[in-house]
XYZ file of C-alpha atoms in Angstrom:
580
model
C 27.914 14.200 -55.551
C 25.322 13.167 -58.114
C 23.948 15.680 -60.601
C 25.300 18.013 -63.270
C 27.185 21.190 -62.411
C 28.425 24.156 -64.472
C 32.124 24.496 -63.692
C 32.851 27.138 -66.349
C 30.990 29.818 -68.271
C 32.693 31.717 -71.115
C 32.066 35.406 -70.537
C 31.130 37.923 -73.189
C 33.954 40.309 -72.156
C 37.686 39.991 -72.108
C 37.904 36.990 -69.755
C 36.694 33.480 -69.115
C 35.410 32.528 -65.675
C 35.344 29.052 -64.126
C 35.106 27.320 -60.762
C 37.817 24.734 -60.115
C 35.422 22.583 -58.043
C 32.061 22.476 -56.306
C 32.519 22.105 -52.564
C 29.946 21.118 -49.975
C 29.444 23.698 -47.259
C 27.358 23.998 -44.130
C 26.410 27.211 -42.334
C 29.851 28.493 -43.246
C 32.500 27.147 -45.565
C 34.773 27.653 -48.526
C 33.630 27.077 -52.088
C 35.602 26.073 -55.147
C 38.259 28.559 -56.299
C 37.017 30.995 -58.976
C 39.415 31.686 -61.889
C 39.060 34.892 -63.927
C 41.471 34.456 -66.830
C 42.299 36.815 -69.751
C 41.210 35.336 -73.068
C 44.417 36.651 -74.659
C 47.479 38.624 -73.713
C 46.543 42.176 -72.762
C 42.796 41.545 -72.997
C 42.253 43.568 -69.831
C 43.206 47.240 -70.172
C 46.258 48.457 -68.280
C 43.976 50.530 -66.122
C 41.623 49.961 -63.189
C 39.433 46.907 -63.769
C 36.646 46.752 -61.197
C 35.144 43.320 -60.367
C 31.892 42.621 -58.563
C 31.113 39.116 -57.243
C 27.652 38.516 -55.843
C 26.354 35.458 -53.917
C 22.635 34.384 -53.862
C 19.965 35.725 -51.523
C 20.371 34.645 -47.886
C 24.111 34.051 -48.330
C 26.936 36.424 -47.415
C 30.630 36.731 -48.030
C 32.898 35.655 -45.168
C 35.874 38.081 -45.262
C 37.893 35.963 -42.865
C 37.896 32.992 -45.231
C 37.917 34.764 -48.605
C 41.214 35.179 -50.408
C 42.107 37.065 -53.633
C 45.394 36.376 -55.394
C 46.859 37.168 -58.828
C 48.959 34.909 -61.026
C 50.638 34.324 -64.371
C 50.752 37.718 -66.202
C 49.485 39.422 -63.045
C 52.154 37.951 -60.753
C 53.554 40.411 -58.290
C 50.395 42.502 -58.289
C 47.622 42.672 -55.657
C 43.952 43.481 -55.680
C 43.024 46.879 -54.333
C 39.895 48.599 -53.047
C 38.619 45.279 -51.613
C 35.233 45.690 -49.929
C 32.542 43.426 -48.546
C 28.880 44.349 -48.243
C 26.819 41.326 -47.333
C 26.188 39.527 -50.614
C 28.634 41.707 -52.611
C 32.415 41.516 -52.895
C 34.169 44.246 -54.878
C 37.848 44.688 -55.757
C 40.023 46.302 -58.392
C 42.891 44.891 -60.453
C 45.206 47.155 -62.443
C 47.428 45.159 -64.856
C 50.970 46.348 -65.456
C 52.158 47.168 -68.966
C 54.537 44.812 -70.748
C 53.168 41.465 -69.426
C 54.420 38.453 -71.387
C 51.555 36.064 -70.541
C 47.856 36.178 -69.848
C 46.858 37.229 -66.360
C 44.743 35.194 -63.935
C 42.762 36.272 -60.862
C 42.020 33.600 -58.185
C 39.181 34.143 -55.715
C 38.811 31.607 -52.880
C 35.201 32.228 -51.758
C 34.417 32.109 -48.054
C 30.626 31.967 -47.767
C 28.140 32.069 -44.878
C 24.495 30.980 -45.030
C 21.782 32.890 -43.194
C 18.778 31.263 -41.491
C 16.566 31.338 -44.596
C 19.167 30.066 -47.076
C 17.936 27.239 -49.289
C 19.804 23.970 -49.601
C 21.390 23.344 -52.993
C 23.732 25.032 -55.442
C 25.480 28.281 -54.501
C 26.036 30.276 -57.692
C 28.282 33.348 -57.821
C 27.601 36.102 -60.331
C 30.861 37.608 -61.662
C 30.985 40.932 -63.513
C 33.835 43.313 -64.352
C 34.274 46.654 -66.084
C 37.077 48.948 -67.089
C 35.496 52.271 -67.752
C 32.701 51.537 -70.196
C 34.270 48.257 -71.296
C 32.975 44.933 -69.985
C 35.817 42.620 -68.975
C 33.800 39.833 -67.241
C 30.214 38.574 -67.202
C 29.552 35.013 -65.981
C 27.768 32.847 -63.397
C 29.576 29.917 -61.768
C 28.520 27.312 -59.170
C 31.140 27.158 -56.442
C 29.408 25.221 -53.665
C 26.507 23.031 -52.586
C 24.804 24.111 -49.391
C 23.975 20.972 -47.386
C 22.887 20.031 -43.877
C 25.696 20.159 -41.377
C 25.735 16.430 -40.800
C 26.337 13.149 -42.594
C 24.898 11.184 -45.477
C 24.650 7.400 -45.696
C 24.149 5.034 -48.595
C 24.604 1.395 -49.583
C 26.004 0.193 -52.893
C 22.997 -2.101 -53.395
C 20.022 -3.093 -51.247
C 20.710 -6.812 -51.268
C 18.188 -9.520 -50.349
C 19.309 -11.491 -47.272
C 17.731 -14.734 -46.037
C 15.989 -14.764 -42.669
C 16.845 -17.628 -40.335
C 20.456 -17.795 -41.531
C 23.850 -16.873 -40.081
C 26.483 -14.726 -41.850
C 24.274 -12.828 -44.271
C 26.512 -10.156 -45.828
C 25.404 -6.671 -46.867
C 26.845 -4.718 -49.775
C 29.234 -1.832 -49.050
C 27.811 0.805 -46.675
C 29.204 4.363 -46.856
C 28.851 7.070 -44.203
C 30.277 10.434 -45.255
C 30.422 13.885 -43.745
C 28.471 16.496 -45.692
C 30.919 19.146 -44.563
C 34.253 19.178 -42.792
C 34.120 18.672 -39.049
C 30.553 17.335 -38.995
C 31.625 14.345 -36.894
C 32.760 15.723 -33.563
C 35.568 13.930 -31.750
C 35.568 12.973 -28.082
C 31.788 13.180 -27.715
C 29.300 10.335 -27.700
C 30.280 7.672 -30.244
C 28.724 7.361 -33.668
C 26.108 4.596 -33.241
C 24.747 2.374 -36.019
C 21.575 0.538 -34.924
C 19.567 -2.076 -36.841
C 16.103 -3.510 -36.047
C 15.909 -5.724 -32.941
C 15.249 -8.765 -35.157
C 18.701 -8.437 -36.717
C 21.946 -9.275 -34.892
C 25.376 -8.114 -36.038
C 27.887 -10.991 -36.176
C 30.702 -9.313 -38.096
C 32.025 -5.953 -39.382
C 34.475 -5.749 -42.292
C 36.079 -2.334 -42.778
C 37.057 -1.115 -46.244
C 37.866 2.585 -45.795
C 38.455 5.059 -42.980
C 39.385 8.456 -44.415
C 41.285 10.291 -43.163
C 43.020 7.524 -41.253
C 42.908 9.425 -37.954
C 39.131 9.821 -38.040
C 38.643 6.421 -36.377
C 41.571 4.695 -34.695
C 39.748 2.017 -32.664
C 37.753 0.093 -35.235
C 35.210 -2.487 -34.139
C 35.906 -5.497 -36.359
C 33.427 -8.061 -35.049
C 29.974 -7.871 -33.524
C 29.459 -10.276 -30.639
C 26.245 -11.534 -32.248
C 24.089 -10.611 -29.264
C 23.288 -7.008 -30.209
C 21.686 -5.077 -33.033
C 24.014 -2.069 -32.884
C 27.662 -1.054 -32.630
C 29.623 2.114 -31.805
C 32.307 3.921 -33.801
C 34.410 6.284 -31.642
C 35.454 9.426 -33.541
C 39.107 10.075 -32.646
C 39.724 13.338 -34.519
C 37.440 15.729 -36.393
C 38.312 16.597 -39.980
C 39.847 19.950 -40.863
C 38.914 22.517 -43.538
C 38.542 21.131 -47.036
C 38.447 17.501 -45.839
C 35.314 15.390 -45.335
C 35.437 12.130 -43.429
C 34.303 8.853 -44.953
C 33.623 5.367 -43.502
C 33.021 2.309 -45.690
C 32.244 -1.171 -44.375
C 30.201 -4.371 -44.823
C 28.136 -6.068 -42.121
C 27.547 -9.760 -41.444
C 24.057 -10.310 -40.037
C 21.809 -12.960 -38.524
C 18.100 -12.333 -39.162
C 15.219 -13.713 -37.089
C 13.531 -16.555 -38.977
C 10.019 -15.100 -39.284
C 10.962 -11.537 -40.220
C 10.872 -9.970 -43.682
C 11.177 -6.464 -45.099
C 13.596 -3.549 -45.091
C 16.586 -3.615 -42.755
C 17.012 0.043 -41.866
C 20.100 1.407 -40.135
C 19.635 4.367 -37.784
C 22.812 6.446 -37.364
C 23.121 8.833 -34.410
C 25.724 10.431 -32.138
C 29.040 12.223 -32.666
C 27.185 15.542 -32.860
C 25.128 14.785 -35.999
C 21.387 14.600 -36.528
C 19.766 11.186 -36.940
C 20.139 9.607 -40.385
C 18.354 6.486 -41.610
C 19.261 4.287 -44.565
C 17.939 0.915 -45.782
C 20.989 -1.352 -46.053
C 19.342 -4.673 -47.032
C 16.028 -6.486 -47.349
C 15.135 -9.613 -45.382
C 13.333 -12.366 -47.284
C 11.872 -15.619 -45.987
C 13.865 -18.701 -47.058
C 10.624 -20.460 -47.997
C 6.945 -19.785 -48.558
C 4.145 -22.270 -47.887
C 0.521 -22.603 -48.950
C -2.374 -25.033 -48.809
C -6.064 -25.114 -49.630
C -8.006 -24.930 -46.361
C -10.306 -27.887 -45.605
C -12.924 -28.248 -42.841
C -12.262 -30.752 -40.037
C -14.150 -31.947 -36.958
C -12.948 -32.197 -33.385
C -12.706 -35.621 -31.770
C -12.204 -37.289 -35.157
C -9.340 -39.301 -36.651
C -7.991 -39.789 -40.208
C -9.381 -36.565 -41.641
C -7.692 -35.916 -44.962
C -6.756 -32.335 -45.820
C -5.351 -30.694 -48.946
C -1.722 -30.905 -50.053
C 0.846 -28.505 -48.605
C 3.333 -26.786 -50.941
C 6.662 -25.418 -49.662
C 8.700 -23.281 -52.067
C 12.262 -21.988 -51.740
C 12.600 -18.255 -52.413
C 16.257 -18.698 -53.431
C 18.587 -21.568 -54.173
C 20.072 -23.405 -51.181
C 17.319 -22.092 -48.891
C 16.913 -25.587 -47.378
C 20.303 -26.714 -46.060
C 21.705 -30.216 -45.667
C 24.112 -29.200 -42.897
C 23.408 -25.763 -41.415
C 26.149 -23.621 -39.858
C 24.606 -24.416 -36.466
C 25.974 -27.949 -36.839
C 22.493 -29.444 -36.524
C 21.020 -31.984 -38.909
C 19.301 -30.399 -41.884
C 15.713 -31.300 -41.099
C 12.669 -29.458 -42.373
C 10.030 -29.800 -39.640
C 6.246 -29.425 -39.922
C 4.511 -28.861 -36.570
C 0.735 -28.885 -36.105
C -1.429 -26.701 -33.894
C -1.606 -28.099 -30.332
C -4.317 -30.733 -30.052
C -3.932 -31.920 -33.639
C -1.640 -34.707 -34.821
C -0.744 -36.570 -37.983
C -2.389 -39.979 -38.372
C 0.566 -41.210 -40.455
C 3.647 -39.795 -42.167
C 2.554 -38.010 -45.372
C 4.184 -38.365 -48.776
C 6.838 -35.723 -49.513
C 8.304 -35.162 -52.979
C 10.238 -32.522 -54.937
C 8.036 -31.348 -57.806
C 10.225 -28.508 -59.097
C 13.957 -27.766 -58.965
C 16.809 -30.083 -57.980
C 16.609 -30.204 -54.178
C 16.996 -33.756 -52.842
C 15.374 -35.123 -49.688
C 15.797 -38.421 -47.838
C 12.367 -39.749 -48.750
C 12.761 -43.030 -46.857
C 13.569 -41.138 -43.638
C 10.496 -38.878 -43.597
C 8.907 -39.656 -40.238
C 6.622 -38.497 -37.437
C 7.949 -37.125 -34.155
C 6.882 -35.440 -30.909
C 3.737 -37.487 -30.308
C 2.844 -37.435 -34.024
C 2.445 -33.645 -33.960
C 5.471 -33.197 -36.225
C 6.799 -34.445 -39.567
C 10.589 -34.515 -40.034
C 11.902 -34.157 -43.595
C 15.703 -34.676 -43.839
C 17.511 -32.752 -46.598
C 19.876 -34.920 -48.681
C 21.326 -32.342 -51.084
C 20.864 -28.580 -51.430
C 19.382 -27.031 -54.560
C 21.188 -25.020 -57.217
C 17.914 -23.425 -58.270
C 14.817 -22.673 -56.149
C 12.847 -25.858 -55.568
C 9.331 -26.796 -54.508
C 8.068 -29.565 -52.203
C 4.631 -31.164 -52.237
C 3.387 -32.788 -49.032
C 0.400 -34.995 -49.843
C -1.780 -37.589 -48.147
C -2.010 -35.494 -44.984
C -4.467 -37.018 -42.498
C -5.197 -35.401 -39.166
C -6.618 -36.454 -35.829
C -8.114 -33.450 -34.052
C -8.744 -33.578 -30.290
C -11.855 -32.137 -28.705
C -9.747 -29.456 -27.040
C -8.963 -27.689 -30.323
C -11.070 -24.520 -30.574
C -13.086 -23.489 -33.594
C -10.966 -21.831 -36.251
C -7.581 -22.298 -37.905
C -5.413 -25.402 -37.740
C -1.940 -24.294 -38.797
C 1.287 -26.068 -39.632
C 4.492 -24.364 -38.534
C 7.285 -24.716 -41.097
C 10.427 -25.023 -38.981
C 13.718 -26.865 -38.640
C 17.438 -26.188 -38.820
C 17.280 -26.662 -42.596
C 15.642 -23.219 -42.848
C 16.039 -21.658 -39.371
C 19.631 -22.439 -38.416
C 19.824 -19.476 -36.016
C 17.126 -20.839 -33.704
C 18.351 -21.428 -30.143
C 17.676 -25.188 -30.001
C 20.861 -27.234 -29.838
C 19.465 -29.800 -32.272
C 18.435 -27.042 -34.663
C 14.670 -27.082 -34.482
C 13.388 -27.270 -30.925
C 12.007 -23.923 -29.749
C 13.301 -22.826 -26.368
C 15.007 -24.615 -23.531
C 13.984 -28.229 -23.043
C 14.965 -31.099 -20.793
C 16.117 -33.133 -23.792
C 19.356 -31.350 -24.525
C 18.315 -28.112 -26.204
C 20.345 -25.019 -25.370
C 19.375 -22.885 -22.376
C 21.236 -19.805 -23.627
C 21.290 -17.674 -26.754
C 24.634 -17.964 -28.518
C 25.997 -15.440 -31.030
C 23.426 -14.663 -33.696
C 20.719 -16.903 -32.207
C 17.022 -16.131 -31.681
C 14.158 -17.818 -29.851
C 12.156 -18.047 -33.081
C 12.233 -21.320 -35.011
C 9.166 -20.884 -37.243
C 9.567 -19.330 -40.700
C 5.930 -19.439 -41.860
C 2.741 -21.012 -40.481
C 0.090 -21.496 -43.189
C -3.429 -22.630 -42.328
C -4.188 -26.123 -43.623
C -7.537 -26.811 -41.984
C -10.503 -25.156 -40.290
C -12.212 -26.578 -37.198
C -15.955 -26.107 -37.651
C -18.458 -25.885 -34.790
C -21.337 -28.403 -34.971
C -24.845 -27.007 -35.477
C -26.871 -26.381 -32.292
C -28.873 -29.563 -32.844
C -25.684 -31.605 -33.103
C -23.486 -30.229 -30.378
C -23.202 -33.478 -28.407
C -20.586 -36.081 -29.298
C -21.870 -39.609 -29.922
C -19.321 -42.413 -29.581
C -20.050 -46.130 -29.948
C -17.931 -49.279 -29.545
C -18.823 -52.807 -30.654
C -17.454 -55.379 -28.221
C -14.696 -57.537 -29.732
C -13.961 -55.156 -32.601
C -10.884 -52.942 -33.006
C -12.875 -50.020 -34.360
C -15.404 -47.495 -33.113
C -17.664 -44.771 -34.474
C -17.307 -41.076 -33.519
C -20.116 -38.803 -34.728
C -20.848 -41.169 -37.589
C -17.201 -41.549 -38.689
C -15.534 -44.928 -38.243
C -12.174 -44.916 -36.430
C -9.615 -47.697 -35.912
C -7.978 -48.849 -32.650
C -4.839 -50.967 -32.293
C -6.549 -53.372 -29.852
C -10.143 -54.642 -29.582
C -12.551 -53.831 -26.764
C -13.722 -56.656 -24.522
C -16.055 -57.439 -21.595
C -14.759 -58.740 -18.279
C -16.792 -59.098 -15.111
C -19.714 -57.459 -16.945
C -17.673 -54.333 -17.660
C -16.421 -52.999 -21.000
C -12.670 -52.441 -21.221
C -11.082 -50.077 -23.751
C -7.453 -48.914 -24.366
C -6.608 -45.690 -22.542
C -5.658 -43.655 -25.641
C -9.020 -44.210 -27.317
C -10.979 -43.680 -24.125
C -9.170 -40.350 -23.749
C -9.763 -39.361 -27.388
C -13.473 -40.162 -27.101
C -13.690 -38.010 -23.981
C -11.730 -35.116 -25.493
C -8.537 -35.673 -23.493
C -5.386 -34.892 -25.500
C -2.380 -37.224 -25.630
C -0.312 -34.629 -23.747
C -2.825 -34.821 -20.881
C -2.486 -38.584 -20.461
C 0.266 -39.178 -17.870
C 1.506 -42.708 -17.231
C 3.692 -43.505 -14.212
C 5.327 -46.819 -14.983
C 6.788 -47.142 -11.488
C 3.483 -47.331 -9.643
C 1.339 -48.218 -12.704
C -0.848 -45.124 -12.367
C -2.623 -43.315 -15.212
C -3.704 -39.666 -14.869
C -6.189 -38.072 -17.303
C -6.623 -34.275 -17.333
C -9.347 -32.300 -19.065
C -10.009 -28.700 -18.094
C -10.393 -28.609 -14.322
C -11.047 -32.380 -14.070
C -8.209 -34.703 -12.996
C -8.905 -38.463 -12.923
C -6.398 -41.031 -11.616
C -6.553 -44.819 -11.875
C -4.102 -47.515 -10.814
C -3.668 -50.956 -12.328
C -5.275 -53.553 -10.061
C -6.917 -50.934 -7.826
C -10.738 -50.562 -7.741
C -10.442 -47.034 -6.408
C -10.679 -44.086 -8.853
C -9.592 -40.627 -7.656
C -11.427 -37.639 -9.164
C -10.022 -34.214 -8.175
C -8.637 -35.768 -5.005
C -11.854 -37.605 -4.052
C -11.747 -41.443 -4.025
C -14.631 -43.207 -5.816
C -15.127 -46.988 -5.582
C -15.421 -49.116 -8.737
C -16.424 -52.771 -8.930
C -13.569 -53.614 -11.347
C -9.970 -52.432 -11.707
C -7.841 -51.218 -14.633
C -5.490 -53.845 -16.094
C -2.757 -54.474 -18.650
C -3.777 -56.589 -21.655
C -1.915 -57.057 -24.958
C 0.693 -54.588 -23.669
C -2.009 -51.907 -23.432
C -3.496 -50.175 -20.410
C -7.190 -51.096 -20.467
C -9.720 -49.028 -18.523
C -13.292 -49.794 -17.402
C -15.094 -47.465 -19.759
C -18.301 -46.647 -17.885
C -16.595 -45.337 -14.745
C -14.163 -43.167 -16.680
C -16.866 -41.776 -18.977
C -19.128 -40.887 -16.073
C -16.218 -39.209 -14.254
C -15.954 -36.775 -17.196
C -19.699 -36.144 -17.333
C -20.701 -38.509 -20.155
C -23.756 -40.766 -20.204
C -23.214 -44.424 -21.173
C -25.666 -47.052 -22.540
C -25.255 -50.714 -23.564
C -27.258 -52.516 -26.288
C -27.043 -56.208 -25.426
C -28.513 -57.284 -28.784
C -25.784 -55.595 -30.829
C -23.173 -55.729 -28.055
C -22.628 -51.986 -28.548
C -21.546 -49.493 -25.911
C -22.695 -45.902 -26.633
C -21.529 -42.669 -25.017
C -22.980 -39.179 -25.262
C -20.886 -36.223 -24.121
């Protein structure tokens, strides 16, 4: 064990005294053998030499385990007048005349601890006299009194990356404090890690003695956070068992901090030891900007994504998925266009030309071309957002995801969270987790309009492919027009003006029906049909929806009024205005 021990003390009498070793003991045990050796031939008188050995307070001698033997110049002799009185052992040695070598006395100390004994060194005081002559006077440490259990340690607390498979710990050692601490044929020794860590492999280095564990678990199935070690045979006197192994782990993508192992069972008290530290593969930050609901093309500050270690963003993860870094916005917000992404530090390479929007423009996909050899940093700039009216006041966040950094997410294509109808996995395979997000920094803040400006004001100029929302000009991909004295607008922009999100616009191409959902209001319209259905109630219109320029065009007034908006038309400026 660690620390400094006194194995020998030169006495002031006729002998030297030393302890051959310092042994760990529990409530009862055997310490290191004490040698009392003549400093020269005939140093001890050829008469009765009385020795007194005394153990510390709250310890006692164990007569059944204590042995006294004589050697070298004292061979053939035996100790006499041996007596035990709690802390005190006394015996007498009478050397024979004519010895040709120095004599040695060996005391194997059997020691018992009482209830109030303190953990730590067990020091034996040795004294000896022959008449008025001192023949021994020394103090030696023979044992360390420890808990009757096990100790656990790791060679080094290594940093392991969250979101990755096959993260290997340094060597873990579990060792008995005293012989027989691990009890055979009882409940197994159990090693349990946090629930956000799964064990995918176990590599054994040492089982000592060999019979301690005969059925070694060599591989975790990747679905659990613990494993059992059956103790086949308890260790005997003077032998302490030792287990040494490494673990291969998969760590949930959004978890960081100490990975603590809890060891229980096999008759020992619970022991905890930190075996590794989980770190995020990347960090992300951005300056928070204010944005408005129901408004397009709102520019926010740049986003910075930094690797915490080299190769944190992978070109081809172990999951087999493409190495995409994915940025996903808060529901109800979307990217107006693909932002610019560049490496501003380190040697990571990305496929710049393939950076693109996905999932209804709520995501940006950034393919990794080549992994870094030193931690790198990405800058995502030119970020413009469209924020629906359904987004509540407060934080707009961007989830940093993708198989490039979260390879142990369940999705079959490496970045989709959960089971989907588009091919993502419906089961958790070895080492997989539901979590696909590593970090989710805030990039914008939705602000609530002042009480005097709570209503939304939207205006369209007939024949123009733009409109104004709360004073901010927005662009459409097709111009509004008038037909049969009614204003027609494309469905997406009608929905945006009314606070209906893209996900709540449902188009049935088979029967040419559009469904718009906002809160508890459901509005359905069919191409060529002058009947509008609002929450199951049919309402007559004097014009019908139609397809123009490959866009579904809706009669604006009827739709706006169905969602509770008021509509006005300025014939002089040919402007349609809506207040909601």
